[in-house]
Tab-separated table of C-alpha atoms in Angstrom:
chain	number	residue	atom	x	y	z
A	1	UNK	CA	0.000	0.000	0.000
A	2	UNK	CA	1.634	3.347	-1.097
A	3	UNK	CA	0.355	5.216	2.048
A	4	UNK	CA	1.491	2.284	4.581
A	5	UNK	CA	4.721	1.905	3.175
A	6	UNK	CA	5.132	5.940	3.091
A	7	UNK	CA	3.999	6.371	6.835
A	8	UNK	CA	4.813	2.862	8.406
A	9	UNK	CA	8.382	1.971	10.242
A	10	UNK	CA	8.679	-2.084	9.918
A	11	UNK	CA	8.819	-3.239	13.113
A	12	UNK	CA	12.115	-4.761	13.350
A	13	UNK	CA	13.379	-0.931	13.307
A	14	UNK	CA	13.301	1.725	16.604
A	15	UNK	CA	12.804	4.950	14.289
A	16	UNK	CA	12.896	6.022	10.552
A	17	UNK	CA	16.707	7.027	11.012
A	18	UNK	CA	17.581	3.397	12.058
A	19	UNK	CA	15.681	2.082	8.934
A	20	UNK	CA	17.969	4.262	6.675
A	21	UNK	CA	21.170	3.576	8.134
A	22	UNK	CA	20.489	0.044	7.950
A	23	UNK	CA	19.554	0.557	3.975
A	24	UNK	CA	23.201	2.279	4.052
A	25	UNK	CA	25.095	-0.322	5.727
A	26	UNK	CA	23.155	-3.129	3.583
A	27	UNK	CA	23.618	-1.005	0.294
A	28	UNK	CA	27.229	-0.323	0.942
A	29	UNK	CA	27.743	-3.765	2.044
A	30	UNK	CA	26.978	-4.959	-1.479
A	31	UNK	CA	28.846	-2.104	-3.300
A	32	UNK	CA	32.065	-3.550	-1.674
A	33	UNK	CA	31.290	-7.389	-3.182
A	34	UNK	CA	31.181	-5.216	-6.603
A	35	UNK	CA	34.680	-3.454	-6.206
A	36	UNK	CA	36.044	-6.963	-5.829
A	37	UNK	CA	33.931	-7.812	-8.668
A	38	UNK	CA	34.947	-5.257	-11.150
A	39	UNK	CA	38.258	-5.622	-9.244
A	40	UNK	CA	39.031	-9.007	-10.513
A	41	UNK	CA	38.730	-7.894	-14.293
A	42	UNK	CA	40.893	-4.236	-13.304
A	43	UNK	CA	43.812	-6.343	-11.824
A	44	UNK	CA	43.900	-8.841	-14.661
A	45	UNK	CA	43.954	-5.932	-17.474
A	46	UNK	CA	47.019	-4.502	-15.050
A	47	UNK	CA	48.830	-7.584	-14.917
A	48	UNK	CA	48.744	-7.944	-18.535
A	49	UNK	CA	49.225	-4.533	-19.913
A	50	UNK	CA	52.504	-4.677	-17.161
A	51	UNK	CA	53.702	-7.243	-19.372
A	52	UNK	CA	52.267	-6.090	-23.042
A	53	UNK	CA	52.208	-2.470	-22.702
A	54	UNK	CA	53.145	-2.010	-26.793
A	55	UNK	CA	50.074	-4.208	-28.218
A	56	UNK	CA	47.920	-2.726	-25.438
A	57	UNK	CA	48.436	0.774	-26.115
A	58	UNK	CA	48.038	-0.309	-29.594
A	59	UNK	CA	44.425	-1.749	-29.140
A	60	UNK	CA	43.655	1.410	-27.324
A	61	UNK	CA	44.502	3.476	-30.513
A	62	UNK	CA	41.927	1.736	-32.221
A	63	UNK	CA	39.327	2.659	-29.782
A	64	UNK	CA	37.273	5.814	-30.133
A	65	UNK	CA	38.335	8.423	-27.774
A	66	UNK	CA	35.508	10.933	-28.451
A	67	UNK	CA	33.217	8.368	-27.526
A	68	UNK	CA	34.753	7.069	-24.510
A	69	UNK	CA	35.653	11.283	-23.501
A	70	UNK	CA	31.281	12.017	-24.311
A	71	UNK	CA	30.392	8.917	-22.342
A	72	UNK	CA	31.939	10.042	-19.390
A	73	UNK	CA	30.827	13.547	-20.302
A	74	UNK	CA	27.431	11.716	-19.952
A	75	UNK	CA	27.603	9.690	-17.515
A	76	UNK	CA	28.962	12.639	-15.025
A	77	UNK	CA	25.996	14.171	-15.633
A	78	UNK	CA	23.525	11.302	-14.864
A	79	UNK	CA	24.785	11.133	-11.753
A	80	UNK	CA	24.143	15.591	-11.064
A	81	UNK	CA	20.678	14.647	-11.274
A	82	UNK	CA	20.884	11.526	-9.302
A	83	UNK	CA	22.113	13.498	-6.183
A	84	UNK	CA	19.866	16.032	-7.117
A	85	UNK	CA	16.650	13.550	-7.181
A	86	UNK	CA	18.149	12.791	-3.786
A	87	UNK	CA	17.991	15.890	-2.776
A	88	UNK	CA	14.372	16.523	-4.191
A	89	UNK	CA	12.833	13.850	-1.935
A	90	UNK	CA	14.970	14.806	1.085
A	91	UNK	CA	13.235	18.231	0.856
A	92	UNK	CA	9.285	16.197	0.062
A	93	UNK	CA	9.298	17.641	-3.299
A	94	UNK	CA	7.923	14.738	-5.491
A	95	UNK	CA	7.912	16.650	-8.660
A	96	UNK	CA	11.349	17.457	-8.873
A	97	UNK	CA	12.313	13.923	-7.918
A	98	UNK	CA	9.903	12.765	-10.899
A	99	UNK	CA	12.082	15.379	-12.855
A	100	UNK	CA	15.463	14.439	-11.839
A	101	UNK	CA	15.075	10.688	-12.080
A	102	UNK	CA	13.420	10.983	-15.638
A	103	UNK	CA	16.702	12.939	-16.621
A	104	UNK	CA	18.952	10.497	-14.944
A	105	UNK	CA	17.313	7.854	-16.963
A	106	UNK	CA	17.969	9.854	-20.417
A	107	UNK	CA	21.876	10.345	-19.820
A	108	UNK	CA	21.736	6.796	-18.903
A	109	UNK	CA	20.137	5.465	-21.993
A	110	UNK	CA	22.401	7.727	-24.183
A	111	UNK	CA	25.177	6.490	-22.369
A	112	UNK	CA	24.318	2.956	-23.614
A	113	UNK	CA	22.870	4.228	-27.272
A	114	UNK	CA	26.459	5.650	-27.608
A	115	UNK	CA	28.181	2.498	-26.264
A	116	UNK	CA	25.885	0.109	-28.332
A	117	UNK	CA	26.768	2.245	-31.461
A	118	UNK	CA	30.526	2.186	-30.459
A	119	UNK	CA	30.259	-2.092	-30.853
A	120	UNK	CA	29.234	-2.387	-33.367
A	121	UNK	CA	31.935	0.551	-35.187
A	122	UNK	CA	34.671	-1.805	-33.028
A	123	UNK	CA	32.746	-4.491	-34.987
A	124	UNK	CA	32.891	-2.762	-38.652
A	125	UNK	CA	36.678	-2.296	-38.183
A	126	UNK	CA	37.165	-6.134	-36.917
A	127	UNK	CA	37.972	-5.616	-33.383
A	128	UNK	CA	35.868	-8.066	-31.879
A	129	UNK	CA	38.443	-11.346	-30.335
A	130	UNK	CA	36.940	-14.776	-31.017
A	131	UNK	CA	34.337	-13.152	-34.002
A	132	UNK	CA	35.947	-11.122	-36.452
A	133	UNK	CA	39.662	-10.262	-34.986
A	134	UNK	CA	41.671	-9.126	-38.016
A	135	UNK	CA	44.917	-9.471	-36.349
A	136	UNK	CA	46.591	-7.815	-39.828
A	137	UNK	CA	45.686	-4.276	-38.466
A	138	UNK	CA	48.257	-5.136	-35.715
A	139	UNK	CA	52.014	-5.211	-34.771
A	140	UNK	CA	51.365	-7.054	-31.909
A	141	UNK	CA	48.300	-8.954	-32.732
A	142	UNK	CA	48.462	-11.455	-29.447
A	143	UNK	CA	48.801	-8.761	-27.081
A	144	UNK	CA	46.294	-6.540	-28.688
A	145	UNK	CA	43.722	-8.951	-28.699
A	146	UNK	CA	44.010	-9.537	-25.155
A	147	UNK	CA	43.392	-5.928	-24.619
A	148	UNK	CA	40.511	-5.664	-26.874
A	149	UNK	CA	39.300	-8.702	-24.802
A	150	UNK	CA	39.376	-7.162	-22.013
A	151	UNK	CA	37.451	-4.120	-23.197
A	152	UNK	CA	34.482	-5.800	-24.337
A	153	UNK	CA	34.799	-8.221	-21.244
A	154	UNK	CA	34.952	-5.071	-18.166
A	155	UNK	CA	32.790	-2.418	-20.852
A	156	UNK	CA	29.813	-5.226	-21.100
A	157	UNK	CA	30.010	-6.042	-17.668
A	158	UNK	CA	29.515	-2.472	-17.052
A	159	UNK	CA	26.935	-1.788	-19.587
A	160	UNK	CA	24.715	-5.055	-17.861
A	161	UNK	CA	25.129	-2.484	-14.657
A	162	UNK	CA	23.821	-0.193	-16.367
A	163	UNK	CA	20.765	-1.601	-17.855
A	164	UNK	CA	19.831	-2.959	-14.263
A	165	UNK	CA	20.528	1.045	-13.117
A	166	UNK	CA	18.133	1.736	-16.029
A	167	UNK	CA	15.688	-0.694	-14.346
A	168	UNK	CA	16.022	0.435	-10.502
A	169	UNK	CA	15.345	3.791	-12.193
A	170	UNK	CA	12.118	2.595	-13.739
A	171	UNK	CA	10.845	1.003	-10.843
A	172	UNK	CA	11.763	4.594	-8.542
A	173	UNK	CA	9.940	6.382	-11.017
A	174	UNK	CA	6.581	4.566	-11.145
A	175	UNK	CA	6.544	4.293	-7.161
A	176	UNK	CA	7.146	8.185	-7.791
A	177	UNK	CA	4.544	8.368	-9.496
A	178	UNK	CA	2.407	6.773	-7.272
A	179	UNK	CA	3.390	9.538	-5.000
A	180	UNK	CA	5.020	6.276	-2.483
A	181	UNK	CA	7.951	8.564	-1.643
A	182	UNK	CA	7.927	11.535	0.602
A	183	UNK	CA	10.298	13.759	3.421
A	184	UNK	CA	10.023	11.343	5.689
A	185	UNK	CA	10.018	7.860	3.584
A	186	UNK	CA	12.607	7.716	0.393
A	187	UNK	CA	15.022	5.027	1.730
A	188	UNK	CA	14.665	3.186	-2.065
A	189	UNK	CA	15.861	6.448	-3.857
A	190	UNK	CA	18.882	6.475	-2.144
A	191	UNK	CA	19.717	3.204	-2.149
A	192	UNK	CA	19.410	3.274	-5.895
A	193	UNK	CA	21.321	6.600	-6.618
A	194	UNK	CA	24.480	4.878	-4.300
A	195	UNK	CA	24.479	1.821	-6.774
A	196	UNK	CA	23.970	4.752	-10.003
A	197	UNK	CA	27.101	6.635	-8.005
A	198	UNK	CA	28.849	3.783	-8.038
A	199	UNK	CA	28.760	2.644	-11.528
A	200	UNK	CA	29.584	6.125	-12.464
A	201	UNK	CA	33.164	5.473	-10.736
A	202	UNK	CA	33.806	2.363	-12.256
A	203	UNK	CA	33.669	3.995	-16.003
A	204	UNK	CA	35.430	7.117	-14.245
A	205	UNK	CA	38.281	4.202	-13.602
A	206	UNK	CA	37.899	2.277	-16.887
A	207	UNK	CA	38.013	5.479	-19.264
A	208	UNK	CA	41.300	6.361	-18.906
A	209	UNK	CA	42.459	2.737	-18.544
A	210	UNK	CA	40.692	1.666	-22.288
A	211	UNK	CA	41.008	4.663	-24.257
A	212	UNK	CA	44.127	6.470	-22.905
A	213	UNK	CA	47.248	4.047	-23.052
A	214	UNK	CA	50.085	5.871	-24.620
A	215	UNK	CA	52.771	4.608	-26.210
B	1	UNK	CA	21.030	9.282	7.585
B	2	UNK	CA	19.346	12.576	9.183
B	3	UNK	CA	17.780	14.770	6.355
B	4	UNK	CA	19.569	17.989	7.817
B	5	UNK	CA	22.683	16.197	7.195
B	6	UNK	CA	23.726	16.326	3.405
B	7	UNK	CA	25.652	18.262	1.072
B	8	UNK	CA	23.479	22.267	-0.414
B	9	UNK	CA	22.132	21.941	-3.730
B	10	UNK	CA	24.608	24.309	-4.712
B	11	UNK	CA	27.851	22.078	-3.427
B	12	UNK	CA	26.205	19.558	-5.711
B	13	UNK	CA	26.578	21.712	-8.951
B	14	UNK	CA	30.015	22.994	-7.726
B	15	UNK	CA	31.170	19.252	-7.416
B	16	UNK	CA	29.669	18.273	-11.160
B	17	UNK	CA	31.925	21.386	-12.776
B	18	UNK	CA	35.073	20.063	-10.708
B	19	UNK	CA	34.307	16.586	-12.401
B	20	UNK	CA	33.537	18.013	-15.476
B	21	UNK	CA	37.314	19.764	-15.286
B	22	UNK	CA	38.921	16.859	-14.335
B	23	UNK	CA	37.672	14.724	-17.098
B	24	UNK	CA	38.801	17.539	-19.404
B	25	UNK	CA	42.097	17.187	-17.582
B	26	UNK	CA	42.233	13.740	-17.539
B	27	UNK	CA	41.257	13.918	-21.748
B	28	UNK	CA	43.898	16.775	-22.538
B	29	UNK	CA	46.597	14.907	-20.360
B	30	UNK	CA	46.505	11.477	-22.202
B	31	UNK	CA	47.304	13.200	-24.945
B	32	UNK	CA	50.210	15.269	-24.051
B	33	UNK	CA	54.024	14.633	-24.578
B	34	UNK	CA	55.025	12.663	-21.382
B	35	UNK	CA	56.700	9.291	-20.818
B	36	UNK	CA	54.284	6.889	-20.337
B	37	UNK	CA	54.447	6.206	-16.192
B	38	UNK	CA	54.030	10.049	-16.301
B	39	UNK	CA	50.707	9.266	-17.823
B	40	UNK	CA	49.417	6.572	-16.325
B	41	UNK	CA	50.213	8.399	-12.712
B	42	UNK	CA	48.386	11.617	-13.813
B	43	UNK	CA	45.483	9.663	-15.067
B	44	UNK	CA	44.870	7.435	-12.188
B	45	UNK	CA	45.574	10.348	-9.845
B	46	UNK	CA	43.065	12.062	-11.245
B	47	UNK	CA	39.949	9.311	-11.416
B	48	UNK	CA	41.349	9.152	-7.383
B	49	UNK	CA	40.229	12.733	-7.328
B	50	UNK	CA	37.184	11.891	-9.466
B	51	UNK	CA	36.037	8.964	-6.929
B	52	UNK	CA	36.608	11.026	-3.856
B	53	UNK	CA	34.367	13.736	-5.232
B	54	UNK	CA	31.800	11.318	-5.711
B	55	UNK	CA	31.966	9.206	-2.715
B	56	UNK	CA	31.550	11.693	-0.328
B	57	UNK	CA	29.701	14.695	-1.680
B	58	UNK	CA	27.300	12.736	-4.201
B	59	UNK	CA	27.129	9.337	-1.872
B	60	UNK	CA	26.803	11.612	1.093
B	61	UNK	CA	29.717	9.554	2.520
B	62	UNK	CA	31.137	12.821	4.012
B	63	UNK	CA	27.560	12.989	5.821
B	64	UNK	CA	27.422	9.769	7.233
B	65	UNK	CA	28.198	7.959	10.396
B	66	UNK	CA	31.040	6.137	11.362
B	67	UNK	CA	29.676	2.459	10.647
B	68	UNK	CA	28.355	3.390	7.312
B	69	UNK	CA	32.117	4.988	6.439
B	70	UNK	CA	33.779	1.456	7.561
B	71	UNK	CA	31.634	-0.636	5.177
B	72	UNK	CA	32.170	1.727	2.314
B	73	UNK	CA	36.005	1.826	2.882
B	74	UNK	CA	36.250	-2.133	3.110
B	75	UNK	CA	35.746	-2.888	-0.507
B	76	UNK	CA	38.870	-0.615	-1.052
B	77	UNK	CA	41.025	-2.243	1.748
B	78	UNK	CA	40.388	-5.215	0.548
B	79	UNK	CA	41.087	-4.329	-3.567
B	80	UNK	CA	44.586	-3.117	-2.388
B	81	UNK	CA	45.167	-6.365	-0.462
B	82	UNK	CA	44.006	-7.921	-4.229
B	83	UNK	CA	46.933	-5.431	-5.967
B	84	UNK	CA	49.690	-5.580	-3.221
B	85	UNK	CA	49.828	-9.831	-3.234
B	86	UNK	CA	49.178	-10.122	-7.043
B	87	UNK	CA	52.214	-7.507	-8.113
B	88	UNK	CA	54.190	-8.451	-5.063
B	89	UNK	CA	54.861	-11.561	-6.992
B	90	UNK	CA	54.472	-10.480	-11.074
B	91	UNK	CA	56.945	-8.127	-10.660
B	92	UNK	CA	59.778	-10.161	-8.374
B	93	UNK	CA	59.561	-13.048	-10.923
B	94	UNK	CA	62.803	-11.879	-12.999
B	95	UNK	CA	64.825	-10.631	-9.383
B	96	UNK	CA	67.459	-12.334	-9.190
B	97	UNK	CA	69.564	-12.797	-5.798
């Protein structure tokens, strides 16, 4: 029921405050499992471009820097107007949260657009390991391979964040809609724009690592 | 987290042009004439910078009590446990004694 779950404190919780610290704890408790996640995949890609730096600062050349530099551009800005929906239900104002998360949504689908239409230029030019790898294009075709491997392997598992992001965000707006949020109750919103925050800072980490390797 | 306790609507749009900078930074940087550790320091120092701007002014982490800090900082701890075992042996393999 939108007003219950608006007006009522679960009973396993003393007061509203102790309901949203526990969301915290719980939410941050799962962002940690996902550094190690996403960590696995960074310290691979550093033990290898250690040992290949040439072929992997040659895959990186074949990347598309103004894509990777307007994705970030874009994601940077998703995440202004998730702390700002945050901010919007902190102060009761269900409009502006309706606004904000609607806006976080867009960024976050052109983020995606622009990554889906950045595949499939990678595929045009034959950059994809195991499906069309034209290893001719390369000096060091091994090494550069691995690197491209690891792009699509750490950028997909990042865009499948995403699209659940996209999701969470779907689901905040229609309870927003519903008018389930308010001053006192918008534990969800948060919780959501800490997981949005945080795969912000994983692309903050993986654009320089994929698309700025110098030689 | 009390509602009193979080960053002004205005620190939030100060902290997006400081990002914004620093990926313009970070974008002119890769490309200019440097040897390549210089690079790679500058550019992870700056996605540092990036992270700590949004950890605790957009994750309200700079708002938030001691417990919630803890569990936030343990996924790092732990990720430089990850880096400090794995290249404490990759890059002793060729040391000879």
């Amino acid at each position: 029921m939108p007003e219950e779950s608006a007006s009522h404190i679960p009973e396993q919780f003393e007061s509203r405050a102790q309901q949203e610290e526990a969301d915290a704890l719980g939410i941050w408790t799962f962002l940690s499992t996902e550094i190690l996640f996403f960590g696995g995949l960074i310290l691979s890609y550093s033990v290898y471009r250690v040992s290949y730096h040439s072929g992997f600062a040659e895959g990186s050349a074949h990347l598309y820097f103004w894509i990777g530099t307007s994705n970030t551009f874009i994601l940077l800005t998703s995440s202004l107007f998730m702390a700002l929906a945050v901010h919007s239900i902190q102060d009761g104002d269900l409009e502006k949260l309706r606004r904000y998360l609607a806006l976080t949504f867009t960024f976050g689908a052109a983020f995606l657009g622009l990554k889906l239409c950045e595949y499939y230029l990678d595929y045009r030019e034959h950059l994809v390991p195991s499906v069309n790898f034209d290893p001719t294009h390369f000096l060091h075709p091994h090494s550069a391979e691995l690197f491209l491997f690891l792009y699509f392997a750490m950028t997909g598992l990042h865009a499948i964040h995403m699209t659940l992001g996209l999701s969470a965000l779907t689901y905040l707006y229609i309870r927003a809609r519903r008018n389930d949020f308010s001053k006192a109750y918008h534990s969800p919103v948060r919780v959501v724009g800490l997981y949005w925050h945080f795969v912000d800072i994983v692309w903050v980490f993986l654009y320089p690592m994929l698309y700025l390797i110098n030689n | 987290m009390p509602s009193n306790e979080r960053p002004e609507r205005r620190t939030l749009y100060f902290i997006y042009i400081s990002l914004i900078i620093l990926l313009i930074l970070t974008a002119v940087g890769g490309k200019l004439p440097m040897g390549a550790l210089a690079h790679d320091v500058l550019a992870f120092g700056i996605s540092v910078a990036k992270m700590a701007l949004i950890v605790f002014i957009f994750m309200e982490v700079h708002y938030d009590k001691g417990i919630v800090r803890v569990f936030a900082g343990a996924g790092l701890v732990w990720l430089f446990l990850f880096f400090l075992l794995t290249f404490s042996d990759y890059l002793t393999r060729t040391w000879r004694f």
